[in-house]
PDB file of C-alpha atoms in Angstrom:
ATOM      1  CA  MET A1113      62.385 -12.587 -97.175  1.00 44.00           C
ATOM      2  CA  ALA A1114      61.808 -12.705-100.521  1.00 48.00           C
ATOM      3  CA  ARG A1115      63.974 -15.111-102.243  1.00 55.00           C
ATOM      4  CA  PRO A1116      65.864 -13.660-104.846  1.00 61.00           C
ATOM      5  CA  LEU A1117      64.657 -14.350-108.997  1.00 65.00           C
ATOM      6  CA  SER A1118      66.286 -17.455-110.860  1.00 82.00           C
ATOM      7  CA  ALA A1119      68.036 -16.649-113.820  1.00 85.00           C
ATOM      8  CA  THR A1120      67.583 -20.390-114.831  1.00 89.00           C
ATOM      9  CA  ALA A1121      63.973 -20.249-114.564  1.00 88.00           C
ATOM     10  CA  ARG A1122      63.239 -16.386-116.020  1.00 87.00           C
ATOM     11  CA  ALA A1123      65.746 -18.376-119.059  1.00 90.00           C
ATOM     12  CA  LYS A1124      63.246 -21.669-118.254  1.00 92.00           C
ATOM     13  CA  MET A1125      60.196 -19.477-119.528  1.00 91.00           C
ATOM     14  CA  LEU A1126      61.817 -16.878-122.169  1.00 90.00           C
ATOM     15  CA  GLY A1127      62.256 -19.978-123.977  1.00 90.00           C
ATOM     16  CA  ALA A1128      59.225 -21.696-123.785  1.00 92.00           C
ATOM     17  CA  ALA A1129      57.668 -18.476-124.603  1.00 89.00           C
ATOM     18  CA  GLN A1130      59.992 -18.119-127.995  1.00 86.00           C
ATOM     19  CA  ALA A1131      59.080 -21.678-128.792  1.00 88.00           C
ATOM     20  CA  ILE A1132      55.209 -21.390-128.298  1.00 88.00           C
ATOM     21  CA  VAL A1133      55.114 -18.706-130.582  1.00 82.00           C
ATOM     22  CA  ARG A1134      57.248 -20.225-133.343  1.00 82.00           C
ATOM     23  CA  ASP A1135      56.031 -23.949-133.304  1.00 86.00           C
ATOM     24  CA  ARG A1136      52.470 -22.901-132.293  1.00 87.00           C
ATOM     25  CA  GLY A1137      51.383 -19.198-132.822  1.00 81.00           C
ATOM     26  CA  LEU A1138      50.169 -17.204-130.507  1.00 79.00           C
ATOM     27  CA  ASP A1139      47.157 -18.154-129.891  1.00 83.00           C
ATOM     28  CA  ALA A1140      48.623 -20.893-128.492  1.00 88.00           C
ATOM     29  CA  PHE A1141      50.874 -18.025-125.983  1.00 85.00           C
ATOM     30  CA  THR A1142      49.558 -18.629-122.333  1.00 91.00           C
ATOM     31  CA  VAL A1143      51.195 -18.329-119.117  1.00 92.00           C
ATOM     32  CA  GLU A1144      49.601 -21.289-118.430  1.00 94.00           C
ATOM     33  CA  ALA A1145      51.632 -22.886-121.368  1.00 94.00           C
ATOM     34  CA  VAL A1146      55.150 -21.611-120.666  1.00 93.00           C
ATOM     35  CA  ALA A1147      54.605 -23.042-116.936  1.00 94.00           C
ATOM     36  CA  ILE A1148      53.645 -26.426-118.627  1.00 94.00           C
ATOM     37  CA  GLU A1149      56.194 -26.095-121.422  1.00 93.00           C
ATOM     38  CA  SER A1150      58.718 -24.657-119.315  1.00 93.00           C
ATOM     39  CA  GLY A1151      58.487 -26.786-116.323  1.00 93.00           C
ATOM     40  CA  VAL A1152      58.419 -23.456-114.065  1.00 92.00           C
ATOM     41  CA  ALA A1153      55.038 -22.235-111.786  1.00 90.00           C
ATOM     42  CA  LYS A1154      53.293 -19.939-112.727  1.00 92.00           C
ATOM     43  CA  SER A1155      53.696 -18.050-109.249  1.00 91.00           C
ATOM     44  CA  THR A1156      56.977 -18.198-110.515  1.00 90.00           C
ATOM     45  CA  ILE A1157      56.448 -16.521-114.125  1.00 90.00           C
ATOM     46  CA  TYR A1158      54.389 -13.902-112.032  1.00 91.00           C
ATOM     47  CA  ARG A1159      57.134 -13.286-109.846  1.00 89.00           C
ATOM     48  CA  HIS A1160      58.817 -12.575-113.015  1.00 87.00           C
ATOM     49  CA  PHE A1161      56.356 -10.967-115.546  1.00 89.00           C
ATOM     50  CA  ASP A1162      53.357  -8.547-113.752  1.00 89.00           C
ATOM     51  CA  THR A1163      51.781  -9.673-117.022  1.00 86.00           C
ATOM     52  CA  SER A1164      51.760 -12.236-120.859  1.00 86.00           C
ATOM     53  CA  SER A1165      52.262  -8.855-122.827  1.00 85.00           C
ATOM     54  CA  GLU A1166      55.576  -8.239-120.533  1.00 86.00           C
ATOM     55  CA  LEU A1167      56.684 -12.392-120.726  1.00 89.00           C
ATOM     56  CA  LEU A1168      56.140 -11.749-124.554  1.00 83.00           C
ATOM     57  CA  LEU A1169      57.663  -8.434-125.048  1.00 81.00           C
ATOM     58  CA  ALA A1170      60.641 -10.387-123.061  1.00 84.00           C
ATOM     59  CA  ALA A1171      60.882 -13.035-125.190  1.00 82.00           C
ATOM     60  CA  LEU A1172      61.159 -11.336-128.217  1.00 77.00           C
ATOM     61  CA  SER A1173      63.822  -8.638-126.888  1.00 78.00           C
ATOM     62  CA  GLU A1174      66.286 -11.943-125.690  1.00 79.00           C
ATOM     63  CA  THR A1175      65.222 -13.301-129.079  1.00 74.00           C
ATOM     64  CA  VAL A1176      66.880  -9.945-130.786  1.00 71.00           C
ATOM     65  CA  GLY A1177      69.663  -9.532-127.982  1.00 72.00           C
ATOM     66  CA  GLU A1178      70.183  -5.573-127.753  1.00 78.00           C
ATOM     67  CA  VAL A1179      71.796  -3.203-130.061  1.00 80.00           C
ATOM     68  CA  PRO A1180      75.670  -2.156-128.922  1.00 85.00           C
ATOM     69  CA  ASP A1181      76.353   1.874-129.189  1.00 90.00           C
ATOM     70  CA  ILE A1182      78.694   1.870-132.067  1.00 92.00           C
ATOM     71  CA  ASP A1183      81.345   5.394-132.754  1.00 94.00           C
ATOM     72  CA  THR A1184      84.019   4.544-134.533  1.00 94.00           C
ATOM     73  CA  GLY A1185      84.123   8.458-135.483  1.00 94.00           C
ATOM     74  CA  ASP A1186      83.126   7.712-138.480  1.00 96.00           C
ATOM     75  CA  VAL A1187      79.310   8.069-138.800  1.00 96.00           C
ATOM     76  CA  ARG A1188      78.506   6.862-142.388  1.00 96.00           C
ATOM     77  CA  SER A1189      80.377   3.797-141.017  1.00 96.00           C
ATOM     78  CA  ASP A1190      78.712   3.551-137.946  1.00 97.00           C
ATOM     79  CA  LEU A1191      75.072   3.725-138.553  1.00 97.00           C
ATOM     80  CA  ALA A1192      76.162   1.243-142.309  1.00 96.00           C
ATOM     81  CA  GLU A1193      76.917  -0.978-138.887  1.00 95.00           C
ATOM     82  CA  LEU A1194      74.482  -0.365-137.664  1.00 94.00           C
ATOM     83  CA  MET A1195      72.165  -1.527-139.804  1.00 94.00           C
ATOM     84  CA  HIS A1196      73.966  -4.870-140.062  1.00 94.00           C
ATOM     85  CA  GLN A1197      73.223  -5.394-137.015  1.00 90.00           C
ATOM     86  CA  TYR A1198      69.474  -4.201-137.708  1.00 88.00           C
ATOM     87  CA  VAL A1199      69.588  -6.306-140.825  1.00 89.00           C
ATOM     88  CA  ALA A1200      71.436  -9.516-137.827  1.00 87.00           C
ATOM     89  CA  MET A1201      68.263  -8.776-135.625  1.00 83.00           C
ATOM     90  CA  ALA A1202      65.552  -9.192-138.366  1.00 82.00           C
ATOM     91  CA  THR A1203      66.871 -12.485-139.793  1.00 83.00           C
ATOM     92  CA  ALA A1204      67.165 -14.224-136.386  1.00 79.00           C
ATOM     93  CA  PRO A1205      66.048 -17.753-135.886  1.00 77.00           C
ATOM     94  CA  GLY A1206      62.421 -17.704-134.687  1.00 73.00           C
ATOM     95  CA  ILE A1207      62.107 -13.880-135.332  1.00 76.00           C
ATOM     96  CA  GLN A1208      59.803 -13.952-137.647  1.00 77.00           C
ATOM     97  CA  GLN A1209      57.140 -15.641-135.638  1.00 75.00           C
ATOM     98  CA  LEU A1210      57.618 -14.007-132.612  1.00 74.00           C
ATOM     99  CA  PHE A1211      58.029 -10.421-134.370  1.00 77.00           C
ATOM    100  CA  THR A1212      54.367 -11.785-136.403  1.00 79.00           C
ATOM    101  CA  ALA A1213      53.081 -12.698-133.402  1.00 79.00           C
ATOM    102  CA  VAL A1214      54.213  -9.339-131.623  1.00 78.00           C
ATOM    103  CA  MET A1215      52.384  -6.998-134.258  1.00 83.00           C
ATOM    104  CA  GLN A1216      49.359  -9.310-133.988  1.00 85.00           C
ATOM    105  CA  ARG A1217      48.854  -8.340-129.920  1.00 81.00           C
ATOM    106  CA  ALA A1218      49.917  -4.861-130.512  1.00 85.00           C
ATOM    107  CA  SER A1219      47.313  -4.298-133.486  1.00 89.00           C
ATOM    108  CA  GLY A1220      44.539  -5.188-130.869  1.00 87.00           C
ATOM    109  CA  ASP A1221      45.793  -4.351-127.636  1.00 84.00           C
ATOM    110  CA  ASP A1222      46.664  -0.679-126.736  1.00 89.00           C
ATOM    111  CA  ASP A1223      47.725  -1.380-123.530  1.00 82.00           C
ATOM    112  CA  PHE A1224      50.309  -4.226-125.430  1.00 80.00           C
ATOM    113  CA  ALA A1225      50.954  -1.605-128.342  1.00 87.00           C
ATOM    114  CA  ARG A1226      52.509   1.431-125.387  1.00 85.00           C
ATOM    115  CA  LEU A1227      54.895  -1.804-123.992  1.00 81.00           C
ATOM    116  CA  GLN A1228      56.165  -2.321-127.982  1.00 82.00           C
ATOM    117  CA  GLN A1229      56.447   1.273-128.707  1.00 87.00           C
ATOM    118  CA  GLY A1230      58.970   1.225-125.578  1.00 84.00           C
ATOM    119  CA  LEU A1231      60.690  -1.746-126.936  1.00 80.00           C
ATOM    120  CA  VAL A1232      60.692  -0.379-129.982  1.00 82.00           C
ATOM    121  CA  ALA A1233      62.409   3.096-128.805  1.00 85.00           C
ATOM    122  CA  GLU A1234      65.009   1.207-125.732  1.00 84.00           C
ATOM    123  CA  ARG A1235      66.335  -1.040-129.554  1.00 83.00           C
ATOM    124  CA  LYS A1236      66.747   2.464-131.737  1.00 88.00           C
ATOM    125  CA  GLN A1237      68.594   4.723-129.621  1.00 92.00           C
ATOM    126  CA  PRO A1238      72.078   3.694-130.786  1.00 94.00           C
ATOM    127  CA  LEU A1239      70.768   4.744-134.196  1.00 94.00           C
ATOM    128  CA  ARG A1240      69.043   7.864-133.034  1.00 94.00           C
ATOM    129  CA  ARG A1241      72.800   8.636-130.954  1.00 95.00           C
ATOM    130  CA  ALA A1242      74.467   7.792-134.474  1.00 96.00           C
ATOM    131  CA  ILE A1243      71.831  10.364-136.575  1.00 97.00           C
ATOM    132  CA  GLN A1244      72.446  12.865-133.815  1.00 96.00           C
ATOM    133  CA  ARG A1245      76.244  12.660-134.344  1.00 97.00           C
ATOM    134  CA  GLY A1246      75.474  13.195-138.546  1.00 96.00           C
ATOM    135  CA  LEU A1247      73.438  16.569-137.222  1.00 95.00           C
ATOM    136  CA  ALA A1248      76.584  17.782-134.899  1.00 96.00           C
ATOM    137  CA  ASP A1249      78.879  16.491-138.046  1.00 96.00           C
ATOM    138  CA  GLY A1250      76.922  18.254-140.252  1.00 95.00           C
ATOM    139  CA  LEU A1251      75.752  15.421-142.306  1.00 95.00           C
ATOM    140  CA  VAL A1252      71.920  15.972-141.557  1.00 96.00           C
ATOM    141  CA  ASP A1253      69.841  18.529-141.915  1.00 96.00           C
ATOM    142  CA  PRO A1254      68.980  20.389-138.846  1.00 95.00           C
ATOM    143  CA  ALA A1255      64.856  20.967-140.003  1.00 95.00           C
ATOM    144  CA  ILE A1256      64.648  17.226-140.643  1.00 95.00           C
ATOM    145  CA  ASP A1257      63.591  14.859-137.418  1.00 94.00           C
ATOM    146  CA  LEU A1258      65.435  11.987-135.747  1.00 93.00           C
ATOM    147  CA  ASP A1259      62.641   9.977-136.389  1.00 93.00           C
ATOM    148  CA  THR A1260      62.077  10.685-140.230  1.00 95.00           C
ATOM    149  CA  VAL A1261      65.803   9.895-140.700  1.00 96.00           C
ATOM    150  CA  ALA A1262      66.024   6.579-138.713  1.00 95.00           C
ATOM    151  CA  ALA A1263      62.408   5.494-140.315  1.00 94.00           C
ATOM    152  CA  MET A1264      64.529   6.422-144.175  1.00 96.00           C
ATOM    153  CA  LEU A1265      67.192   3.603-143.690  1.00 96.00           C
ATOM    154  CA  GLU A1266      65.685   1.340-141.540  1.00 92.00           C
ATOM    155  CA  GLY A1267      62.415   0.849-144.324  1.00 92.00           C
ATOM    156  CA  PRO A1268      64.298  -0.879-147.080  1.00 93.00           C
ATOM    157  CA  ILE A1269      64.896  -3.445-144.132  1.00 89.00           C
ATOM    158  CA  VAL A1270      61.605  -3.568-143.591  1.00 85.00           C
ATOM    159  CA  ALA A1271      60.653  -3.712-146.604  1.00 88.00           C
ATOM    160  CA  ARG A1272      63.305  -6.585-148.198  1.00 88.00           C
ATOM    161  CA  ILE A1273      63.272  -8.740-144.725  1.00 84.00           C
ATOM    162  CA  VAL A1274      59.800  -9.068-143.861  1.00 76.00           C
ATOM    163  CA  HIS A1275      58.245  -8.459-146.832  1.00 75.00           C
ATOM    164  CA  GLU A1276      60.202  -9.900-150.013  1.00 78.00           C
ATOM    165  CA  ARG A1277      61.687 -12.328-147.923  1.00 76.00           C
ATOM    166  CA  GLY A1278      64.766 -11.584-149.547  1.00 80.00           C
ATOM    167  CA  GLU A1279      68.471 -10.734-148.517  1.00 85.00           C
ATOM    168  CA  PHE A1280      70.893  -8.110-148.942  1.00 90.00           C
ATOM    169  CA  ARG A1281      74.284  -8.477-151.321  1.00 91.00           C
ATOM    170  CA  PRO A1282      77.198  -6.863-150.279  1.00 93.00           C
ATOM    171  CA  GLY A1283      77.976  -3.313-149.930  1.00 95.00           C
ATOM    172  CA  GLU A1284      74.444  -2.678-151.024  1.00 95.00           C
ATOM    173  CA  ILE A1285      73.203  -1.701-147.410  1.00 95.00           C
ATOM    174  CA  GLU A1286      76.558   0.998-147.312  1.00 97.00           C
ATOM    175  CA  GLN A1287      75.219   1.967-150.235  1.00 97.00           C
ATOM    176  CA  ILE A1288      71.097   2.857-148.557  1.00 96.00           C
ATOM    177  CA  VAL A1289      73.172   4.497-145.883  1.00 97.00           C
ATOM    178  CA  THR A1290      74.869   6.976-148.928  1.00 97.00           C
ATOM    179  CA  VAL A1291      71.542   7.674-150.781  1.00 97.00           C
ATOM    180  CA  VAL A1292      69.706   8.480-147.417  1.00 97.00           C
ATOM    181  CA  LEU A1293      72.440  10.813-146.083  1.00 97.00           C
ATOM    182  CA  ARG A1294      72.333  12.526-149.546  1.00 96.00           C
ATOM    183  CA  GLY A1295      69.087  12.949-148.992  1.00 96.00           C
ATOM    184  CA  VAL A1296      68.932  14.248-145.623  1.00 96.00           C
ATOM    185  CA  ALA A1297      72.404  17.238-145.681  1.00 96.00           C
ATOM    186  CA  PRO A1298      71.551  20.338-145.035  1.00 95.00           C
ATOM    187  CA  ALA A1299      71.240  22.072-148.113  1.00 89.00           C
ATOM    188  CA  ALA A1300      74.263  23.816-149.774  1.00 77.00           C
TER     189      ALA A1300
END
């Protein structure tokens, strides 16, 4: 009977993968490098992850954490809180290097891109559910695609944090949510 996979070994692998990408870049990221950095055997790494791509995405996922479902009964507040959660994720220590590495790998590897898109879709589920509640509450025009609404909410965050490397002023995220909800509201 096979031994259960070690949570301690997994944590060491993910920490090593994060450190390698953060400190040395994507070119230095290999299963061999993770094994050396973590002190975990390559065979153990491959029992946890089928490919180095899965390991890299797991390291990213570990860094950003889970996005909680938020349902207070006020869709506007829920969307604002979700956007605050996304900002916190996008500004976590080391995330910029991991994010850049993931985008770099995805641009040249279709299989990795599909894995990455799955992770992104998973992280967007709470946002999609909040937008669906907005649709049910009559705040969102049913003719507008949910992914379009999500992109309208996420776009300013990506622009500010990734492109401009700036921060949000107090109340600014709430203002973005208000403007987006006005733009996607059903015609009167």
